[in-house]
Coordinates of C-alpha atoms in Angstrom, one line a residue:
Chain A
M1 CA -8.9 15.2 5.4
R2 CA -11.6 15.6 6.4
V3 CA -12.8 18.0 9.0
S4 CA -14.1 15.1 11.7
E5 CA -10.2 14.4 12.0
L6 CA -9.6 17.8 12.7
W7 CA -11.8 17.6 15.6
T8 CA -10.9 13.9 16.8
S9 CA -7.1 14.7 16.7
M10 CA -7.5 17.5 19.3
P11 CA -7.4 15.7 22.6
L12 CA -3.5 15.0 21.1
A13 CA -2.7 18.0 19.8
R14 CA -3.5 19.1 23.2
T15 CA -0.9 16.7 24.2
L16 CA 1.6 17.3 22.3
A17 CA 1.2 21.2 23.0
V18 CA 1.6 20.4 26.7
R19 CA 4.8 18.4 25.6
D20 CA 6.2 21.9 23.7
F21 CA 5.3 23.8 25.2
K22 CA 7.7 22.0 28.7
V23 CA 10.2 21.3 26.3
R24 CA 10.9 24.7 25.3
Y25 CA 12.2 26.0 28.6
K26 CA 14.0 23.5 29.4
Q27 CA 17.6 24.2 30.7
S28 CA 16.4 28.1 30.1
A29 CA 17.4 30.7 33.3
L30 CA 14.6 33.0 32.8
G31 CA 11.9 30.2 31.7
W32 CA 8.7 32.0 30.4
L33 CA 9.7 35.2 32.0
W34 CA 10.7 35.3 27.9
L35 CA 6.6 36.3 27.0
I36 CA 7.0 39.2 28.5
I37 CA 10.7 40.1 27.8
Q38 CA 10.5 39.1 24.1
P39 CA 7.5 41.5 23.6
L40 CA 8.5 44.5 26.0
G41 CA 11.9 44.5 24.0
M42 CA 10.1 44.6 20.6
L43 CA 8.0 47.6 21.9
A44 CA 11.1 49.8 23.3
A45 CA 12.9 49.8 19.8
F46 CA 9.8 50.4 18.2
T47 CA 9.1 53.0 20.4
A48 CA 13.1 54.8 19.8
V49 CA 12.6 54.1 16.0
F50 CA 9.0 54.7 14.5
G51 CA 8.0 57.2 17.4
G52 CA 10.9 59.0 18.3
V53 CA 13.2 58.6 15.2
A54 CA 10.6 58.9 11.8
D55 CA 7.8 60.2 14.9
V56 CA 5.1 58.6 12.9
G57 CA 1.7 60.0 13.6
T58 CA -0.5 57.1 15.2
E59 CA -3.8 58.7 15.3
G60 CA -4.3 60.1 18.1
V61 CA -3.0 57.2 20.5
P62 CA 0.5 57.3 22.5
Y63 CA 2.9 55.8 20.1
A64 CA 3.9 53.2 22.9
L65 CA 0.0 52.0 23.1
F66 CA 0.1 51.8 19.3
A67 CA 2.6 49.8 18.7
L68 CA 2.2 47.4 21.6
V69 CA -0.8 46.4 19.1
G70 CA 1.4 45.9 17.0
V71 CA 3.6 43.5 18.5
T72 CA 0.6 41.9 20.1
V73 CA 0.4 40.1 17.0
W74 CA 3.0 39.8 15.5
T75 CA 4.8 38.0 18.1
F76 CA 2.2 35.3 18.1
V77 CA 2.2 35.2 14.1
S78 CA 5.9 35.5 13.9
S79 CA 6.1 32.3 16.7
A80 CA 3.4 30.4 15.2
V81 CA 4.9 30.7 11.4
A82 CA 8.8 30.2 12.9
T83 CA 8.4 27.2 14.6
G84 CA 5.1 26.1 12.7
V85 CA 7.2 25.5 9.7
R86 CA 8.8 22.8 10.7
S87 CA 5.9 20.6 12.6
H88 CA 6.3 17.9 10.9
V89 CA 10.7 17.5 10.2
M90 CA 10.4 18.3 13.7
N91 CA 8.5 15.2 14.4
L92 CA 10.6 13.2 12.0
K93 CA 11.2 10.3 14.0
L94 CA 6.9 10.0 14.8
I95 CA 5.5 10.1 11.4
K96 CA 7.9 7.6 10.6
L97 CA 7.3 4.9 13.2
V98 CA 3.1 6.1 14.9
P99 CA 0.6 6.1 12.8
C100 CA -0.7 9.4 13.7
P101 CA -2.9 12.3 11.9
R102 CA 0.1 14.6 11.0
V103 CA -2.5 17.3 11.3
A104 CA -2.3 17.1 15.0
F105 CA 1.7 18.4 14.8
V106 CA 0.6 21.8 13.5
T107 CA -2.8 22.2 15.8
A108 CA -0.5 21.5 18.3
N109 CA 1.8 24.1 17.3
L110 CA -1.0 26.6 17.7
I111 CA -1.7 25.8 20.6
A112 CA 1.6 26.5 22.1
T113 CA 1.8 29.5 20.5
L114 CA -1.5 30.7 22.4
P115 CA 0.9 32.0 25.4
Y116 CA 2.9 34.5 22.9
L117 CA -0.8 36.7 22.0
G118 CA -2.4 36.1 25.9
V119 CA 0.8 37.2 27.4
P120 CA 1.4 40.7 25.3
L121 CA -2.6 40.7 24.8
L122 CA -2.9 40.7 29.1
L123 CA 0.0 43.9 29.3
T124 CA -2.4 45.5 26.5
L125 CA -5.2 45.4 28.3
A126 CA -3.4 46.9 31.5
A127 CA -1.6 49.3 29.5
I128 CA -5.1 50.8 27.7
P129 CA -6.3 51.9 31.5
A130 CA -3.2 53.0 32.2
T131 CA -2.9 55.7 29.9
G132 CA -6.4 56.6 30.7
R133 CA -8.1 55.7 27.7
A134 CA -11.2 53.2 27.7
L135 CA -11.8 50.2 25.7
P136 CA -14.0 51.0 23.4
V137 CA -17.3 48.7 22.6
E138 CA -15.4 47.2 19.5
A139 CA -14.0 45.1 22.1
L140 CA -16.6 43.4 22.4
T141 CA -15.3 41.9 19.1
L142 CA -12.3 40.2 20.6
P143 CA -13.3 36.9 20.6
L144 CA -13.8 36.5 17.1
V145 CA -10.9 38.7 15.8
T146 CA -8.8 36.4 17.8
L147 CA -10.7 33.2 16.6
W148 CA -9.6 34.6 12.9
L149 CA -6.7 35.2 13.6
C150 CA -5.9 32.1 15.1
V151 CA -7.6 30.4 11.8
L152 CA -5.3 32.7 9.1
V153 CA -1.8 31.7 11.7
F154 CA -3.2 27.8 11.3
A155 CA -4.2 28.1 7.2
W156 CA -0.6 29.3 6.8
T157 CA 1.5 26.8 8.8
L158 CA -0.6 23.9 7.5
L159 CA 0.0 25.1 4.0
L160 CA 4.1 25.8 4.7
S161 CA 4.9 23.3 6.9
A162 CA 3.1 19.9 4.3
V163 CA 4.9 21.6 1.3
N164 CA 8.1 21.8 3.5
V165 CA 8.1 18.1 4.0
R166 CA 9.1 17.6 0.6
F167 CA 11.7 20.6 -0.2
R168 CA 12.8 22.4 2.4
D169 CA 13.8 25.9 1.2
V170 CA 10.2 26.4 2.4
A171 CA 11.8 26.6 6.3
Q172 CA 15.0 28.7 5.0
T173 CA 12.7 31.3 3.4
I174 CA 11.0 31.4 6.6
P175 CA 13.4 34.1 8.4
F176 CA 14.1 35.9 6.1
L177 CA 9.8 36.7 5.5
L178 CA 9.2 37.5 9.0
Q179 CA 12.4 40.0 8.9
S180 CA 11.2 41.6 5.7
G181 CA 7.5 41.2 7.6
V182 CA 8.3 43.5 10.7
F183 CA 8.4 46.0 8.5
L184 CA 6.0 45.8 5.5
T185 CA 3.4 44.8 7.5
P186 CA 1.5 48.1 9.7
I187 CA 2.7 46.9 13.0
A188 CA 4.7 50.1 14.3
Y189 CA 2.7 52.3 12.0
P190 CA -1.3 53.2 10.7
L191 CA -1.8 52.0 7.5
S192 CA -2.7 55.4 6.3
E193 CA 0.5 56.9 6.9
A194 CA 2.0 55.8 4.1
G195 CA 1.9 57.0 0.4
T196 CA -0.9 56.5 -1.8
G197 CA 0.7 54.0 -4.4
L198 CA 2.7 52.3 -1.2
Q199 CA -0.6 52.0 0.5
T200 CA -2.7 50.1 -2.0
L201 CA 1.0 47.9 -2.3
L202 CA 1.2 47.6 1.8
A203 CA -2.5 46.5 1.7
L204 CA -2.1 43.6 0.2
N205 CA -0.3 41.9 3.1
P206 CA -2.7 39.6 4.6
L207 CA -1.8 40.1 7.9
A208 CA -2.2 43.6 7.5
G209 CA -5.7 43.4 7.5
V210 CA -6.5 41.7 10.6
L211 CA -3.7 44.1 12.1
E212 CA -5.8 46.7 11.5
V213 CA -8.9 44.8 13.1
W214 CA -7.3 44.7 16.1
R215 CA -6.4 47.9 16.7
W216 CA -9.8 48.8 15.7
C217 CA -11.5 47.0 18.1
L218 CA -8.7 47.7 21.5
L219 CA -7.8 51.5 19.8
G220 CA -10.7 52.5 17.7
T221 CA -8.6 53.6 14.6
P222 CA -10.7 52.9 11.9
P223 CA -9.5 49.8 9.7
D224 CA -7.9 50.7 6.4
T225 CA -10.7 49.7 3.7
L226 CA -8.8 47.8 1.8
A227 CA -6.5 45.6 3.7
L228 CA -9.5 44.5 5.4
I229 CA -10.4 43.2 1.8
V230 CA -7.2 41.8 1.0
S231 CA -7.3 39.7 4.6
A232 CA -10.7 39.0 4.9
G233 CA -11.3 37.3 1.8
S234 CA -7.9 35.6 1.5
T235 CA -8.2 33.3 5.0
P236 CA -11.2 31.4 3.5
L237 CA -9.0 31.1 -0.1
V238 CA -5.9 30.1 1.8
L239 CA -7.4 28.1 4.3
A240 CA -8.9 25.9 0.9
A241 CA -5.7 26.2 -0.5
A242 CA -4.2 24.6 2.7
W243 CA -6.4 21.3 3.5
Y244 CA -6.3 20.5 0.2
L245 CA -2.3 19.8 -0.1
F246 CA -2.3 18.8 2.5
S247 CA -4.7 16.2 2.3
R248 CA -2.7 15.7 -1.1
L249 CA 0.5 15.8 0.8
E250 CA 0.4 14.2 4.1
P251 CA -0.2 10.8 2.8
R252 CA 2.8 10.2 1.5
F253 CA 4.8 12.3 4.1
A254 CA 6.6 9.2 6.1
D255 CA 8.4 8.6 2.4
V256 CA 9.4 11.8 1.8
I257 CA 10.8 13.1 4.8
Chain B
M1 CA -4.4 -28.3 11.4
S2 CA -6.1 -24.9 12.9
S3 CA -10.3 -25.4 12.8
E4 CA -12.0 -26.5 9.2
A5 CA -14.8 -23.2 10.3
P6 CA -14.4 -20.3 7.6
R7 CA -12.8 -17.8 9.6
E8 CA -12.7 -13.9 8.1
P9 CA -9.1 -13.4 7.9
V10 CA -8.5 -9.4 10.1
V11 CA -5.2 -8.4 7.9
Q12 CA -5.8 -8.7 4.0
A13 CA -3.0 -7.4 1.5
N14 CA -3.5 -7.8 -2.4
A15 CA -1.0 -7.1 -4.7
V16 CA 0.8 -4.3 -2.1
T17 CA 3.7 -2.8 -5.0
K18 CA 5.7 0.2 -3.2
A19 CA 8.3 2.0 -5.2
Y20 CA 10.4 4.6 -3.3
Q21 CA 12.1 6.9 -5.2
L22 CA 16.2 7.0 -4.2
G23 CA 18.9 9.4 -3.7
E24 CA 18.2 12.8 -2.8
L25 CA 14.8 14.0 -2.7
A26 CA 15.6 18.0 -3.7
S27 CA 18.9 19.2 -4.7
L28 CA 20.3 22.0 -7.0
Q29 CA 22.1 19.4 -8.8
Q30 CA 18.3 18.0 -9.2
T31 CA 16.7 21.3 -10.0
V32 CA 19.1 22.0 -12.4
R33 CA 19.2 18.8 -13.7
D34 CA 15.1 18.8 -14.6
I35 CA 15.4 22.3 -16.2
V36 CA 17.3 21.7 -18.6
S37 CA 15.2 18.1 -19.0
A38 CA 12.6 20.5 -19.4
I39 CA 14.1 22.9 -22.1
L40 CA 15.8 19.4 -23.7
R41 CA 12.3 18.2 -23.8
R42 CA 13.4 15.0 -22.2
P43 CA 11.7 12.8 -19.4
R44 CA 13.1 13.1 -16.0
R45 CA 15.6 10.3 -15.6
V46 CA 13.7 9.1 -11.3
A47 CA 15.7 6.0 -9.3
S48 CA 13.6 4.3 -7.8
F49 CA 13.5 1.3 -5.8
R50 CA 10.7 -1.3 -5.9
A51 CA 11.2 -2.2 -1.7
L52 CA 7.5 -4.4 -2.5
S53 CA 5.8 -6.6 -5.6
E54 CA 2.6 -7.8 -5.6
V55 CA 3.1 -9.0 -1.9
S56 CA -0.3 -10.7 -1.2
F57 CA -1.5 -12.6 2.2
E58 CA -4.3 -12.6 5.4
I59 CA -3.7 -12.4 8.6
Y60 CA -7.1 -14.3 10.6
P61 CA -7.7 -13.6 14.5
G62 CA -6.1 -15.5 17.1
E63 CA -2.8 -15.9 15.0
C64 CA 0.2 -15.3 15.9
F65 CA 2.7 -14.5 11.9
T66 CA 5.6 -14.0 11.1
I67 CA 7.8 -12.6 8.2
L68 CA 10.9 -13.9 7.0
G69 CA 13.8 -12.0 5.3
H70 CA 16.8 -10.6 5.1
N71 CA 17.5 -7.0 5.6
G72 CA 16.3 -5.2 2.7
S73 CA 13.7 -7.4 1.8
G74 CA 11.1 -5.0 2.0
K75 CA 10.0 -6.5 5.5
T76 CA 9.7 -3.2 8.1
T77 CA 8.2 -1.2 4.7
L78 CA 5.2 -3.7 4.4
L79 CA 5.0 -3.3 8.5
S80 CA 4.8 0.4 8.0
I81 CA 1.8 0.0 5.8
L82 CA -0.3 -2.3 7.4
S83 CA 0.5 0.0 10.8
G84 CA -1.0 3.0 8.1
I85 CA 2.0 4.9 8.5
T86 CA 2.2 5.5 4.6
L87 CA 0.6 3.8 1.8
P88 CA 1.3 1.4 -1.1
T89 CA 2.3 2.3 -4.3
G90 CA -0.3 -0.1 -5.9
G91 CA -2.7 -3.1 -4.3
T92 CA -4.8 -3.3 -1.5
V93 CA -4.2 -3.5 2.0
S94 CA -7.3 -3.9 5.0
V95 CA -6.6 -3.9 8.4
P96 CA -8.2 -3.4 11.7
T97 CA -9.8 -0.1 13.0
R98 CA -7.0 -0.8 16.0
V99 CA -3.6 -1.3 15.2
L100 CA -0.6 -0.8 17.9
P101 CA 2.9 -1.5 16.0
L102 CA 6.2 -1.0 18.0
L103 CA 9.1 -0.5 14.8
S104 CA 11.2 0.3 17.3
V105 CA 12.5 0.9 21.2
G106 CA 13.1 3.5 21.7
S107 CA 12.6 6.0 18.3
A108 CA 9.1 6.6 19.0
F109 CA 10.0 8.4 22.6
H110 CA 10.6 12.3 22.5
Q111 CA 13.8 11.9 23.8
D112 CA 13.0 15.2 26.5
L113 CA 10.0 13.4 28.5
N114 CA 9.7 11.2 31.2
G115 CA 8.5 7.0 31.1
H116 CA 4.9 7.9 32.1
E117 CA 4.7 11.5 29.7
N118 CA 6.2 9.1 27.4
A119 CA 3.3 6.2 27.8
R120 CA 0.6 8.6 27.9
L121 CA 1.6 10.3 25.4
F122 CA 1.7 7.4 23.3
G123 CA -1.7 6.7 24.0
S124 CA -3.0 9.6 23.0
F125 CA -1.2 8.8 19.4
L126 CA -3.5 5.6 19.6
G127 CA -6.7 7.6 19.8
L128 CA -7.3 6.5 23.4
S129 CA -9.1 8.6 26.1
R130 CA -7.3 10.2 28.9
A131 CA -10.1 8.0 31.1
E132 CA -9.0 4.7 28.8
I133 CA -5.0 5.5 29.2
M134 CA -5.2 6.4 33.0
Q135 CA -7.0 2.9 33.7
A136 CA -4.0 1.1 31.6
M137 CA -1.1 3.0 33.0
P138 CA -1.1 1.2 36.9
D139 CA -0.5 -1.9 35.4
L140 CA 1.6 -0.8 32.1
V141 CA 4.3 0.9 34.9
A142 CA 4.1 -2.5 36.8
F143 CA 4.8 -4.8 34.2
S144 CA 7.9 -2.6 32.7
G145 CA 9.6 -3.1 36.0
L146 CA 11.4 0.2 36.0
D147 CA 10.4 1.7 39.1
D148 CA 8.6 5.4 40.2
Q149 CA 12.6 7.3 39.9
H150 CA 13.0 6.3 36.5
M151 CA 9.4 6.4 35.0
E152 CA 9.6 10.4 36.0
T153 CA 13.5 10.5 34.0
P154 CA 13.7 11.7 30.7
V155 CA 13.8 8.5 28.5
K156 CA 17.2 9.8 27.0
R157 CA 18.7 9.3 29.8
F158 CA 17.9 5.2 29.5
S159 CA 19.1 2.4 28.7
E160 CA 18.0 -0.3 25.2
G161 CA 17.2 -2.3 28.1
M162 CA 14.9 0.3 29.6
K163 CA 14.0 1.6 26.5
A164 CA 12.4 -2.2 25.5
R165 CA 10.8 -2.7 28.2
L166 CA 8.9 0.2 28.4
A167 CA 7.6 -0.1 24.7
F168 CA 7.0 -3.3 25.3
A169 CA 4.6 -2.6 28.7
I170 CA 3.3 0.2 26.8
A171 CA 2.6 -2.1 23.7
L172 CA 0.7 -4.7 26.0
H173 CA -1.0 -2.7 28.1
F174 CA -3.2 -0.5 25.4
P175 CA -6.0 -2.2 24.0
A176 CA -5.3 -3.0 20.0
D177 CA -6.9 -5.8 17.2
L178 CA -3.3 -5.8 15.6
Y179 CA -0.2 -6.1 17.4
I180 CA 3.2 -5.3 15.1
F181 CA 6.5 -6.2 16.8
D182 CA 9.2 -5.9 14.6
E183 CA 13.0 -6.8 16.6
V184 CA 11.5 -5.1 19.3
L185 CA 13.4 -8.1 22.1
T186 CA 16.6 -7.7 21.1
F187 CA 18.3 -6.5 23.7
T188 CA 16.0 -7.6 26.8
D189 CA 17.1 -10.0 29.1
D190 CA 15.9 -13.5 29.6
E191 CA 13.5 -12.7 32.5
F192 CA 12.0 -10.4 30.6
K193 CA 11.9 -11.5 27.1
A194 CA 10.0 -15.3 28.7
A195 CA 7.1 -12.3 30.4
C196 CA 6.5 -10.9 27.2
V197 CA 6.7 -14.2 25.3
R198 CA 3.4 -15.8 27.6
E199 CA 1.6 -12.0 27.0
I200 CA 2.0 -12.4 23.9
S201 CA 0.3 -16.2 23.8
R202 CA -2.0 -14.3 25.9
L203 CA -3.3 -11.8 23.3
V204 CA -3.0 -14.7 20.6
A205 CA -5.2 -16.6 23.3
D206 CA -7.8 -13.8 23.2
G207 CA -8.1 -13.9 19.4
K208 CA -5.7 -10.7 19.0
A209 CA -3.9 -10.9 15.3
V210 CA -0.1 -10.2 16.2
I211 CA 2.9 -9.7 13.4
F212 CA 6.2 -10.9 15.5
V213 CA 9.0 -10.5 13.2
S214 CA 12.3 -11.4 14.9
H215 CA 16.1 -12.8 13.8
E216 CA 15.7 -15.5 16.7
L217 CA 13.9 -18.3 14.6
D218 CA 13.5 -20.5 18.1
L219 CA 11.9 -17.7 19.6
V220 CA 9.3 -17.1 16.1
R221 CA 9.2 -20.9 16.1
S222 CA 7.4 -21.1 19.4
L223 CA 5.3 -18.1 19.1
C224 CA 3.9 -18.7 15.8
Q225 CA 1.6 -20.7 13.9
R226 CA 2.0 -18.9 10.6
G227 CA 4.4 -17.3 8.3
M228 CA 5.3 -15.0 4.9
W229 CA 9.0 -15.9 4.0
L230 CA 9.7 -12.2 1.8
E231 CA 13.1 -12.1 -0.3
D232 CA 13.8 -9.1 -2.4
G233 CA 10.3 -7.3 -2.0
Q234 CA 8.0 -10.4 -3.4
V235 CA 6.7 -13.3 -1.6
R236 CA 8.9 -16.4 -1.6
R237 CA 6.6 -18.3 0.7
I238 CA 3.3 -19.0 2.7
G239 CA 3.2 -21.6 5.0
E240 CA 2.9 -22.8 8.5
I241 CA 5.4 -22.6 10.9
D242 CA 7.8 -25.2 11.1
E243 CA 8.0 -25.6 7.5
L244 CA 8.7 -22.5 6.6
T245 CA 11.3 -21.7 9.1
D246 CA 13.2 -25.3 7.8
L247 CA 12.8 -24.0 4.1
Y248 CA 14.4 -20.4 5.1
I249 CA 17.0 -22.4 7.4
E250 CA 18.1 -24.6 4.5
S251 CA 18.3 -21.2 2.2
R252 CA 20.7 -20.1 4.0
A253 CA 23.0 -22.7 5.0
P254 CA 26.1 -22.5 3.2
M255 CA 27.2 -24.7 0.8
P256 CA 28.1 -28.2 2.0
A257 CA 32.2 -28.8 1.7
P258 CA 32.0 -31.5 -1.2
S259 CA 33.3 -35.1 -0.4

């Protein structure tokens, strides 16, 4: 698959994203309000458990605000991966009956999930001055950090969705991985709070680094070095692997889906 | 006889072969069997089916070409390959850049979207720009015979006939160089069928290439000039339409009763 195909399939991806987003909230009484309710619900749970019960230290930042940034990133990643892994199998009929650039299904999923990042982010940006803090100067890197997160999510969903076409086990594993991920990713706690051995292990989570950088960007808390290296280094590697695998598997999608 | 000047074929198939793996592509049973085979160093057994074997043919611009064959002969597989939906396992295929396949009447639609949205979506699949799509929409809607209210209804509530109308309207109003119609006129009434036949003839007269597949041989005879008879994935015959359909009908005729 050439890079140009990714670009030329963008209009189609946009159309598909609008379609997916419209359909997502059909026949739903609260509709897009869920975009606000869901992250806030998660935030309340974290504040009660990690802030109240476990009393996790958050480097001088009020706990709820600290967790809100984590929830912002996690809501986006988990939604994108949960729907993304099934991008192609959900479009089984189209793949078998209409010639189309299949990468558009993956791109469309990413675009349709962007509101899951945007809405909690707006909440965060409103909460920061509300708690009497100011946005750090690092906040200027927000566009870059957002781009990094999108590339990471794109790479993972490209890889997982391609393999899932042939082996549906992949989609079966995702809910379990995401549930574990809530705890194994430093969403509700900073990596620095974990004991040395555990900290090294948790830093190997490719999501840990980008998450800590998001907190650095919005709250000024320093990111863990190992996590940063793992996350930043693995992103291009996963993207390359995903691209290669997708290019090899995509021509036979219609035969094995 | 057709003109004697040498023409460049717009579709060219060379020894196209397609094999499919049968049975479940992945299952616990299969995984266990594969592990046992690996341990015992036995070759992995895969049930494979040859849908197409060494199929070669050419289609020229300004021609309506048919493919005759009973169910299971490999027609749909071949059309999928020509549409760019899948690749052959062997051989080569050359088709023009813009192919518009209508391989099923309503299945390529998204059920929750309405007529307008589906038409625009299909246009996007073909790679058309927003401007090109919007330009084609008024004529498309007019041809389909579906009024505004129906075009605003989700396709899941369309009848088969309405889906066929929408599908055909889409196919005939978006630009392409090769059109593929696979059994799409079955659900339409005679009036719409006649309108489609007129439009397909117009496409052919304009120099486009059309592949028209149907079990209604009268329709095929009136529209097509040449065709191919496919049986069990192999080319049985390629030739002029009348001769081809006569042979095809003969082969399917029941044995005459002994006198």
